[in-house]
Tab-separated table of C-alpha atoms in Angstrom:
chain	number	residue	atom	x	y	z
A	10	MET	CA	106.912	146.420	80.290
A	11	LYS	CA	109.982	146.501	78.062
A	12	THR	CA	110.315	143.813	75.421
A	13	TRP	CA	113.565	142.382	76.818
A	14	ILE	CA	112.009	142.084	80.271
A	15	LYS	CA	109.016	140.250	78.819
A	16	ARG	CA	111.278	137.879	76.881
A	17	THR	CA	113.442	137.210	79.926
A	18	LEU	CA	110.367	136.590	82.054
A	19	ILE	CA	108.838	134.261	79.456
A	20	ALA	CA	112.127	132.381	79.051
A	21	THR	CA	112.511	131.993	82.818
A	22	VAL	CA	108.938	130.796	83.278
A	23	SER	CA	109.269	128.432	80.323
A	24	ALA	CA	112.507	126.963	81.651
A	25	GLY	CA	110.904	126.557	85.069
A	26	ALA	CA	107.894	124.889	83.497
A	27	LEU	CA	110.160	122.508	81.623
A	28	VAL	CA	112.100	121.564	84.743
A	29	ALA	CA	108.885	121.211	86.760
A	30	GLY	CA	107.351	119.208	83.945
A	31	VAL	CA	110.322	116.863	83.864
A	32	ALA	CA	110.162	116.316	87.608
A	33	TYR	CA	106.388	116.011	87.717
A	34	SER	CA	106.044	113.819	84.646
A	35	GLN	CA	108.358	111.279	86.226
A	36	GLY	CA	105.478	110.645	88.618
A	37	GLY	CA	107.668	110.972	91.676
A	38	SER	CA	110.714	108.877	92.319
A	39	HIS	CA	110.228	107.814	95.929
A	40	HIS	CA	106.580	106.816	96.214
A	41	PHE	CA	105.578	103.496	97.719
A	42	GLY	CA	109.178	102.718	98.654
A	43	ARG	CA	110.443	102.273	95.126
A	44	HIS	CA	112.235	104.282	92.513
A	45	GLY	CA	111.201	105.065	88.962
A	46	GLN	CA	108.065	105.694	86.983
A	47	MET	CA	104.746	105.213	88.749
A	48	SER	CA	102.070	103.247	86.965
A	49	GLU	CA	98.615	104.710	86.413
A	50	ALA	CA	97.314	102.341	89.103
A	51	ASP	CA	99.951	103.650	91.552
A	52	MET	CA	99.042	107.241	90.673
A	53	ALA	CA	95.339	106.503	91.210
A	54	GLN	CA	96.097	104.831	94.543
A	55	MET	CA	98.243	107.788	95.634
A	56	ARG	CA	95.527	110.257	94.563
A	57	GLU	CA	92.929	108.291	96.539
A	58	ARG	CA	95.142	108.234	99.647
A	59	MET	CA	95.772	111.959	99.372
A	60	THR	CA	92.065	112.661	98.918
A	61	ASP	CA	91.231	110.575	101.974
A	62	ARG	CA	93.926	112.239	104.066
A	63	ILE	CA	92.933	115.765	103.027
A	64	SER	CA	89.257	114.943	103.570
A	65	LYS	CA	90.008	113.713	107.071
A	66	GLU	CA	92.367	116.601	107.961
A	67	LEU	CA	89.893	119.251	106.808
A	68	ALA	CA	86.738	117.343	107.820
A	69	LEU	CA	85.289	117.784	104.329
A	70	ASP	CA	81.632	117.192	103.637
A	71	ALA	CA	80.537	115.137	100.599
A	72	THR	CA	80.267	118.153	98.275
A	73	GLN	CA	83.686	119.492	99.271
A	74	LYS	CA	85.187	116.042	98.739
A	75	GLN	CA	83.671	115.963	95.222
A	76	TYR	CA	85.306	119.331	94.510
A	77	LEU	CA	88.629	117.980	95.799
A	78	VAL	CA	88.334	114.918	93.542
A	79	ALA	CA	87.530	117.200	90.593
A	80	LEU	CA	90.639	119.264	91.362
A	81	GLY	CA	92.753	116.104	91.458
A	82	THR	CA	91.278	114.998	88.138
A	83	GLN	CA	92.129	118.337	86.520
A	84	MET	CA	95.663	118.265	87.920
A	85	ASP	CA	96.104	114.728	86.604
A	86	ALA	CA	94.880	115.822	83.171
A	87	GLN	CA	97.460	118.623	83.209
A	88	ARG	CA	100.194	116.181	84.248
A	89	LYS	CA	99.245	113.865	81.401
A	90	ALA	CA	99.184	116.755	78.926
A	91	MET	CA	102.644	117.799	80.106
A	92	SER	CA	104.031	114.301	79.671
A	93	GLY	CA	102.356	113.743	76.321
A	94	GLY	CA	100.142	111.084	77.882
A	95	GLN	CA	102.892	108.469	77.689
A	96	PRO	CA	104.784	107.218	80.752
A	97	GLY	CA	108.484	107.936	80.371
A	98	ALA	CA	107.984	110.216	77.350
A	99	MET	CA	109.531	113.218	79.092
A	100	ARG	CA	112.628	111.255	80.040
A	101	GLU	CA	113.042	110.090	76.450
A	102	GLN	CA	112.593	113.652	75.188
A	103	MET	CA	115.226	114.927	77.616
A	104	GLN	CA	117.620	112.146	76.658
A	105	ALA	CA	117.163	113.047	72.984
A	106	LEU	CA	118.397	116.569	73.745
A	107	ILE	CA	121.799	115.255	74.789
A	108	ALA	CA	122.046	112.220	72.480
A	109	GLY	CA	124.388	113.953	70.046
A	110	ASN	CA	127.687	115.755	70.471
A	111	GLN	CA	125.877	119.017	71.180
A	112	PHE	CA	122.843	119.936	73.219
A	113	ASP	CA	119.923	120.187	70.756
A	114	VAL	CA	118.786	123.754	71.356
A	115	ALA	CA	116.041	123.644	68.699
A	116	LYS	CA	114.496	120.487	70.183
A	117	ALA	CA	114.760	121.968	73.678
A	118	GLN	CA	112.927	125.105	72.579
A	119	THR	CA	110.234	123.012	70.892
A	120	LEU	CA	109.900	120.961	74.064
A	121	VAL	CA	109.555	124.113	76.187
A	122	ASN	CA	106.994	125.521	73.753
A	123	ASP	CA	104.978	122.291	73.807
A	124	LYS	CA	104.999	122.076	77.618
A	125	THR	CA	104.142	125.768	77.935
A	126	GLU	CA	101.215	125.296	75.550
A	127	ALA	CA	100.012	122.273	77.537
A	128	ILE	CA	100.083	124.357	80.717
A	129	ARG	CA	98.350	127.251	78.980
A	130	LEU	CA	95.562	125.021	77.683
A	131	GLN	CA	95.002	123.094	80.936
A	132	SER	CA	95.485	125.914	83.450
A	133	PRO	CA	91.997	127.459	83.211
A	134	GLN	CA	90.411	124.141	84.234
A	135	VAL	CA	92.900	123.603	87.070
A	136	ILE	CA	92.446	127.164	88.327
A	137	SER	CA	88.658	126.856	88.154
A	138	ALA	CA	88.677	123.539	90.032
A	139	ALA	CA	91.068	124.943	92.664
A	140	ALA	CA	88.871	128.011	93.128
A	141	THR	CA	85.703	125.923	93.382
A	142	PHE	CA	87.291	123.666	95.988
A	143	PHE	CA	88.878	126.432	98.076
A	144	ASN	CA	85.797	128.664	97.916
A	145	SER	CA	83.617	125.775	99.111
A	146	LEU	CA	85.636	125.505	102.320
A	147	LYS	CA	84.457	127.021	105.569
A	148	PRO	CA	86.689	129.794	106.973
A	149	GLU	CA	88.289	127.459	109.521
A	150	GLN	CA	89.046	124.912	106.778
A	151	GLN	CA	90.555	127.650	104.592
A	152	GLN	CA	92.735	128.678	107.533
A	153	LYS	CA	93.975	125.092	107.914
A	154	VAL	CA	94.965	125.120	104.235
A	155	ARG	CA	96.830	128.422	104.702
A	156	GLU	CA	98.610	127.090	107.788
A	157	PHE	CA	99.609	123.935	105.941
A	158	MET	CA	101.009	125.969	103.048
A	159	ASN	CA	102.926	128.247	105.435
A	160	ARG	CA	104.225	125.304	107.430
A	161	ARG	CA	105.431	123.538	104.310
A	162	GLY	CA	107.396	126.616	103.242
A	163	GLY	CA	106.997	125.982	99.519
A	164	LYS	CA	108.245	122.418	99.717
A	165	GLY	CA	106.889	119.666	97.541
A	166	MET	CA	105.126	116.558	98.780
A	167	MET	CA	108.339	114.835	99.816
A	168	GLY	CA	109.671	117.795	101.818
A	169	HIS	CA	112.209	118.980	99.243
A	170	GLY	CA	112.147	122.624	98.396
A	171	PRO	CA	113.969	125.893	97.998
A	172	GLU	CA	115.102	125.836	101.627
A	173	GLY	CA	117.252	122.813	100.885
A	174	GLY	CA	115.481	120.731	103.487
A	175	HIS	CA	114.725	117.050	103.337
A	176	ARG	CA	111.542	115.388	104.545
A	177	GLY	CA	110.138	118.366	106.349
A	178	GLN	CA	113.333	120.135	107.376
A	179	GLY	CA	113.176	123.882	107.038
A	180	ALA	CA	116.164	126.114	106.238
A	181	LYS	CA	117.068	126.427	109.912
A	182	ASP	CA	116.937	122.637	110.385
A	183	ALA	CA	118.742	121.707	107.175
A	184	PRO	CA	122.238	120.252	107.487
A	185	ALA	CA	125.059	122.759	106.965
A	186	ARG	CA	126.627	122.667	103.518
């Protein structure tokens, strides 16, 4: 692969990671009917609800549920690593980039590098936990996961995604723009 292609790819992935990190580190803005940063207790409650719902939907046995909890724990550790372990830290870092008369390119690059490193360090554990969980599923459970992913069309938890939909709307159902 040519050097300029590698650099472009790395820059694109890094920028995407930064944007995703910003969105994810905010802890979701519409959970539990309120706006703003979620507390650790809210995050734990949401994780527990999701675990219970997934367990029920897939009819998980006790071992599979343990693997799901382990996956959630690893994903939470990655989220915390991305946010620096401090609620609101990402928002403050982003605000610092535009605090002066000019966008602080050096700080932005450092921020991207730090977030990319956090992803790089945490990803093996997340991937391993995801593989352990998915591989523990019976074929019919795996199929349900695939169907869910296909049905969601790449949207996030709240139904927002590349199709421009809102709360479960796909591209064909989305309002005209």
